[in-house]
Short mmCIF file of C-alpha atoms in Angstrom, two decimals:
data_model
loop_
_atom_site.label_atom_id
_atom_site.label_comp_id
_atom_site.label_asym_id
_atom_site.label_seq_id
_atom_site.Cartn_x
_atom_site.Cartn_y
_atom_site.Cartn_z
CA MET A 1025 25.96 -9.93 -14.45
CA VAL A 1026 25.56 -13.52 -15.66
CA TRP A 1027 22.68 -13.99 -13.23
CA ALA A 1028 21.05 -10.78 -14.48
CA ILE A 1029 21.30 -11.98 -18.09
CA LEU A 1030 19.91 -15.40 -17.22
CA SER A 1031 17.08 -13.83 -15.23
CA GLU A 1032 16.18 -11.60 -18.18
CA LYS A 1033 16.19 -14.59 -20.55
CA THR A 1034 14.01 -16.54 -18.12
CA ARG A 1035 11.57 -13.62 -17.84
CA ARG A 1036 11.33 -13.30 -21.62
CA THR A 1037 10.76 -17.05 -21.99
CA GLN A 1038 8.03 -16.99 -19.36
CA ASN A 1039 6.38 -13.99 -21.02
CA GLN A 1040 6.58 -15.74 -24.39
CA PHE A 1041 4.78 -18.82 -23.07
CA ALA A 1042 2.24 -16.61 -21.27
CA THR A 1043 1.58 -14.73 -24.50
CA ILE A 1044 1.15 -17.98 -26.45
CA GLY A 1045 -1.36 -19.21 -23.88
CA SER A 1046 -3.21 -15.90 -23.87
CA LYS A 1047 -3.39 -15.86 -27.66
CA ARG A 1048 -4.82 -19.37 -27.72
CA LEU A 1049 -7.46 -18.56 -25.11
CA ALA A 1050 -8.37 -15.28 -26.82
CA GLN A 1051 -8.89 -17.23 -30.05
CA THR A 1052 -10.98 -19.75 -28.13
CA LEU A 1053 -13.17 -17.00 -26.67
CA LYS A 1054 -13.87 -15.64 -30.13
CA SER A 1055 -14.40 -19.07 -31.65
CA VAL A 1056 -17.14 -20.07 -29.19
CA HIS A 1057 -19.23 -17.06 -30.27
CA ILE A 1058 -21.17 -18.69 -33.09
CA PRO A 1059 -24.39 -17.18 -34.50
CA SER A 1060 -27.37 -19.53 -33.91
CA GLN A 1061 -25.44 -21.29 -31.11
CA PRO A 1062 -25.95 -19.04 -28.05
CA LEU A 1063 -23.14 -18.93 -25.51
CA ILE A 1064 -24.27 -18.52 -21.90
CA PHE A 1065 -21.99 -16.66 -19.49
CA ALA A 1066 -22.44 -17.10 -15.75
CA ASN A 1067 -20.87 -14.07 -14.08
CA VAL A 1068 -18.49 -14.72 -11.18
CA TRP A 1069 -17.06 -12.35 -8.58
CA ASP A 1070 -14.87 -14.45 -6.27
CA LEU A 1071 -13.35 -17.90 -5.93
CA ALA A 1072 -16.49 -19.38 -4.36
CA SER A 1073 -18.76 -18.29 -7.21
CA LEU A 1074 -16.11 -19.31 -9.75
CA ASN A 1075 -15.77 -22.80 -8.30
CA MET A 1076 -19.54 -23.18 -8.23
CA VAL A 1077 -19.75 -22.37 -11.94
CA LEU A 1078 -16.79 -24.61 -12.77
CA SER A 1079 -18.48 -27.50 -10.92
CA LEU A 1080 -21.02 -27.63 -13.76
CA ASN A 1081 -18.32 -29.08 -16.01
CA SER A 1082 -17.47 -32.77 -15.88
CA GLU A 1083 -15.68 -35.32 -18.01
CA ALA A 1084 -18.99 -36.20 -19.66
CA SER A 1085 -20.28 -32.67 -20.19
CA LYS A 1086 -18.69 -29.22 -20.36
CA PRO A 1087 -21.45 -26.61 -20.66
CA VAL A 1088 -19.20 -23.84 -19.32
CA LYS A 1089 -17.11 -22.65 -22.25
CA ALA A 1090 -15.83 -19.39 -20.77
CA ILE A 1091 -15.90 -17.30 -17.60
CA ALA A 1092 -17.03 -13.69 -17.23
CA THR A 1093 -16.88 -11.17 -14.40
CA ALA A 1094 -19.44 -8.52 -13.47
CA SER A 1095 -18.37 -5.18 -12.05
CA TRP A 1096 -21.67 -4.87 -10.15
CA ALA A 1097 -20.96 -8.14 -8.36
CA PHE A 1098 -17.36 -7.13 -7.61
CA ALA A 1099 -18.63 -3.86 -6.16
CA ALA A 1100 -21.33 -5.55 -4.08
CA SER A 1101 -18.78 -7.97 -2.63
CA LEU A 1102 -16.70 -4.97 -1.55
CA GLY A 1103 -19.65 -3.08 -0.11
CA VAL A 1104 -19.63 -0.25 -2.66
CA GLU A 1105 -21.89 0.85 -5.50
CA ASP A 1106 -21.08 -0.28 -9.04
CA GLU A 1107 -20.20 3.25 -10.15
CA GLU A 1108 -17.85 3.59 -7.15
CA LEU A 1109 -15.73 0.56 -8.09
CA THR A 1110 -12.25 1.83 -8.95
CA LEU A 1111 -10.01 0.41 -11.65
CA GLU A 1112 -7.61 -0.82 -8.96
CA GLN A 1113 -10.42 -2.64 -7.12
CA ASN A 1114 -11.68 -4.15 -10.36
CA LEU A 1115 -8.23 -5.38 -11.34
CA ALA A 1116 -7.55 -6.78 -7.86
CA SER A 1117 -10.82 -8.74 -8.02
CA ILE A 1118 -9.90 -10.02 -11.48
CA ARG A 1119 -6.46 -11.13 -10.31
CA ASN A 1120 -8.08 -13.01 -7.44
CA ILE A 1121 -9.65 -15.50 -9.87
CA THR A 1122 -7.34 -15.63 -12.88
CA ALA A 1123 -5.05 -18.37 -11.58
CA THR A 1124 -8.00 -20.72 -11.05
CA VAL A 1125 -9.53 -19.84 -14.41
CA ALA A 1126 -6.18 -20.45 -16.11
CA SER A 1127 -5.75 -23.79 -14.33
CA VAL A 1128 -8.86 -25.18 -16.06
CA GLY A 1129 -7.94 -23.77 -19.46
CA LEU A 1130 -10.96 -21.51 -19.93
CA PRO A 1131 -10.92 -18.00 -21.42
CA LEU A 1132 -11.90 -15.03 -19.27
CA SER A 1133 -13.93 -11.97 -20.25
CA VAL A 1134 -13.97 -9.07 -17.80
CA ASP A 1135 -16.36 -6.19 -17.19
CA LEU A 1136 -14.42 -2.93 -17.49
CA GLN A 1137 -17.49 -0.72 -17.07
CA ASP A 1138 -17.07 2.37 -19.28
CA GLY A 1139 -13.35 1.76 -19.62
CA TYR A 1140 -12.57 4.23 -16.82
CA GLY A 1141 -12.66 7.38 -18.92
CA SER A 1142 -9.28 8.55 -20.14
CA CYS A 1143 -7.65 5.47 -18.58
CA LEU A 1144 -9.19 3.07 -21.13
CA ARG A 1145 -5.91 2.03 -22.73
CA GLU A 1146 -4.28 1.49 -19.34
CA ALA A 1147 -7.34 -0.44 -18.13
CA VAL A 1148 -7.32 -2.79 -21.13
CA THR A 1149 -3.56 -3.35 -20.91
CA GLN A 1150 -3.65 -4.10 -17.19
CA ALA A 1151 -6.68 -6.37 -17.56
CA ILE A 1152 -4.86 -8.41 -20.21
CA GLN A 1153 -1.74 -8.59 -18.07
CA ALA A 1154 -3.96 -9.77 -15.21
CA GLY A 1155 -5.26 -12.63 -17.36
CA ALA A 1156 -8.21 -11.33 -19.39
CA HIS A 1157 -8.87 -12.55 -22.94
CA GLY A 1158 -11.83 -10.30 -23.63
CA LEU A 1159 -13.90 -7.53 -22.12
CA GLY A 1160 -17.25 -5.84 -21.94
CA GLN A 1161 -17.14 -2.07 -22.33
CA GLY A 1162 -19.63 0.76 -22.64
CA VAL A 1163 -21.22 3.65 -20.80
CA GLU A 1164 -24.20 2.52 -18.72
CA HIS A 1165 -27.54 4.35 -18.80
CA SER A 1166 -26.18 6.74 -21.40
CA LEU A 1167 -25.74 7.01 -25.14
CA CYS A 1168 -22.54 8.74 -26.13
CA PRO A 1169 -22.03 9.81 -29.76
CA SER A 1170 -21.29 6.87 -32.05
CA SER A 1171 -18.00 8.48 -33.05
CA GLU A 1172 -16.81 8.54 -29.43
CA GLN A 1173 -17.71 4.90 -28.78
CA ILE A 1174 -16.07 3.89 -32.06
CA ARG A 1175 -12.90 5.77 -31.06
CA ARG A 1176 -12.83 4.02 -27.70
CA LEU A 1177 -13.42 0.60 -29.24
CA GLN A 1178 -10.56 1.17 -31.67
CA LEU A 1179 -8.37 2.24 -28.76
CA ALA A 1180 -9.20 -0.97 -26.90
CA VAL A 1181 -8.45 -3.05 -29.99
CA LYS A 1182 -5.09 -1.28 -30.39
CA ALA A 1183 -4.21 -1.80 -26.73
CA ALA A 1184 -4.95 -5.52 -27.03
CA ALA A 1185 -2.94 -5.80 -30.25
CA ASP A 1186 0.02 -4.14 -28.56
CA GLU A 1187 -0.17 -6.93 -25.95
CA GLY A 1188 -0.11 -9.53 -28.74
CA LEU A 1189 -3.83 -10.37 -28.67
CA LEU A 1190 -5.08 -9.77 -32.20
CA ASP A 1191 -8.16 -11.92 -31.48
CA PHE A 1192 -9.17 -10.04 -28.35
CA PHE A 1193 -12.91 -10.35 -27.66
CA ILE A 1194 -14.94 -7.16 -27.07
CA ASN A 1195 -18.61 -7.04 -26.08
CA ALA A 1196 -19.65 -3.43 -26.79
CA ARG A 1197 -22.54 -2.08 -24.76
CA CYS A 1198 -25.39 -0.06 -26.31
CA ASP A 1199 -28.09 1.29 -23.97
CA VAL A 1200 -30.42 2.72 -26.61
CA PHE A 1201 -33.28 0.65 -25.12
CA ALA A 1202 -32.54 1.44 -21.47
CA LEU A 1203 -32.81 5.22 -21.71
CA LYS A 1204 -36.08 6.52 -20.32
CA GLU A 1205 -35.49 10.20 -21.01
CA GLY A 1206 -33.69 12.29 -23.58
CA LEU A 1207 -34.35 9.94 -26.49
CA ASN A 1208 -37.75 10.50 -28.05
CA LEU A 1209 -37.90 7.26 -30.01
CA HIS A 1210 -40.56 4.58 -30.22
CA ASN A 1211 -39.52 0.92 -30.14
CA GLU A 1212 -39.12 0.51 -33.90
CA ALA A 1213 -36.90 3.58 -34.10
CA ARG A 1214 -34.83 2.30 -31.17
CA LEU A 1215 -34.38 -1.03 -32.95
CA GLN A 1216 -33.12 0.70 -36.07
CA GLU A 1217 -30.79 2.94 -34.04
CA ALA A 1218 -29.50 -0.13 -32.19
CA ILE A 1219 -28.72 -1.88 -35.46
CA ARG A 1220 -27.08 1.23 -36.92
CA ARG A 1221 -24.86 1.65 -33.89
CA GLY A 1222 -24.26 -2.08 -33.60
CA LYS A 1223 -22.94 -2.32 -37.15
CA ALA A 1224 -20.61 0.60 -36.51
CA TYR A 1225 -19.33 -0.97 -33.29
CA LEU A 1226 -18.70 -4.30 -35.00
CA ASP A 1227 -16.84 -2.54 -37.81
CA ALA A 1228 -14.71 -0.81 -35.15
CA GLY A 1229 -13.57 -4.16 -33.74
CA ALA A 1230 -16.28 -5.35 -31.37
CA THR A 1231 -17.11 -9.06 -31.47
CA THR A 1232 -20.65 -8.69 -30.15
CA VAL A 1233 -23.00 -5.89 -29.10
CA PHE A 1234 -24.78 -6.02 -25.74
CA PHE A 1235 -28.31 -4.66 -25.33
CA TRP A 1236 -30.67 -4.48 -22.37
CA ARG A 1237 -33.78 -2.55 -21.37
CA GLY A 1238 -32.94 -1.97 -17.73
CA TYR A 1239 -33.80 -3.77 -14.52
CA GLY A 1240 -37.11 -5.60 -14.61
CA ALA A 1241 -37.57 -5.09 -18.35
CA GLY A 1242 -36.99 -7.41 -21.26
CA PHE A 1243 -37.13 -7.88 -25.01
CA THR A 1244 -39.83 -9.59 -26.98
CA GLU A 1245 -38.86 -12.54 -29.13
CA ALA A 1246 -39.57 -10.39 -32.18
CA ASP A 1247 -37.16 -7.70 -30.95
CA VAL A 1248 -34.40 -10.26 -30.44
CA GLN A 1249 -35.01 -11.69 -33.90
CA THR A 1250 -34.76 -8.20 -35.40
CA LEU A 1251 -31.48 -7.48 -33.61
CA VAL A 1252 -30.00 -10.86 -34.46
CA GLY A 1253 -31.02 -10.52 -38.09
CA GLY A 1254 -29.70 -6.98 -38.36
CA LEU A 1255 -26.34 -7.81 -36.79
CA ASP A 1256 -25.74 -11.29 -38.24
CA GLY A 1257 -26.19 -12.94 -34.86
CA GLN A 1258 -23.44 -10.95 -33.13
CA VAL A 1259 -25.77 -9.97 -30.30
CA ALA A 1260 -25.58 -10.35 -26.52
CA ILE A 1261 -28.53 -9.90 -24.17
CA ARG A 1262 -29.04 -10.48 -20.48
CA LEU A 1263 -30.57 -13.92 -19.92
CA GLY A 1264 -34.04 -13.87 -18.41
CA GLN A 1265 -35.04 -10.66 -20.15
CA THR A 1266 -36.55 -12.05 -23.33
#
């Protein structure tokens, strides 16, 4: 009985320190997102790619401020399509790198795809318990009603808060530019819809809003300026697509 009590106290102490560390890194991840000072994420998918990215940092220079995963890369490394990657496979791949990320004191943002449908809360909770301090979430190649995405963002925020991470970072995806069919909008109308949705997503708890035009396509400098101006700089785009 004494051993059981001591073990429980030890577990609670360990969890307390883990929570303190996670809170600090979550705050760090949010703090490095500064409008007019772009933060570049290099996506990793295993220990080899992680160590390669970490090698860019030195005592004299530390360009890598945070680490991010990519579900597409996880899936490719497992020999499956991105949409076939299960939550369990995603979490296992995340856990494979979290110890190394934690050892260098960097925050970690993970790609949770669309949040795995009705399992969104479970996915966020397990990702945090695995070592995540932020996430990217949104339905790819689709545009669900704003109300549904807002509900899911609020659910993710609540799940993070229940794990003690009030400063949890969320990069909300919006594919208004990537849709080729079913949205009869010219570019200016898409920009305005992107800003409208982006503001709603930020109000729901997102830290940034991610836009892209699809593979092989990019944004003009004017488009980026419009998005950045409309969303106070809280914009994420895929590098190499401007």
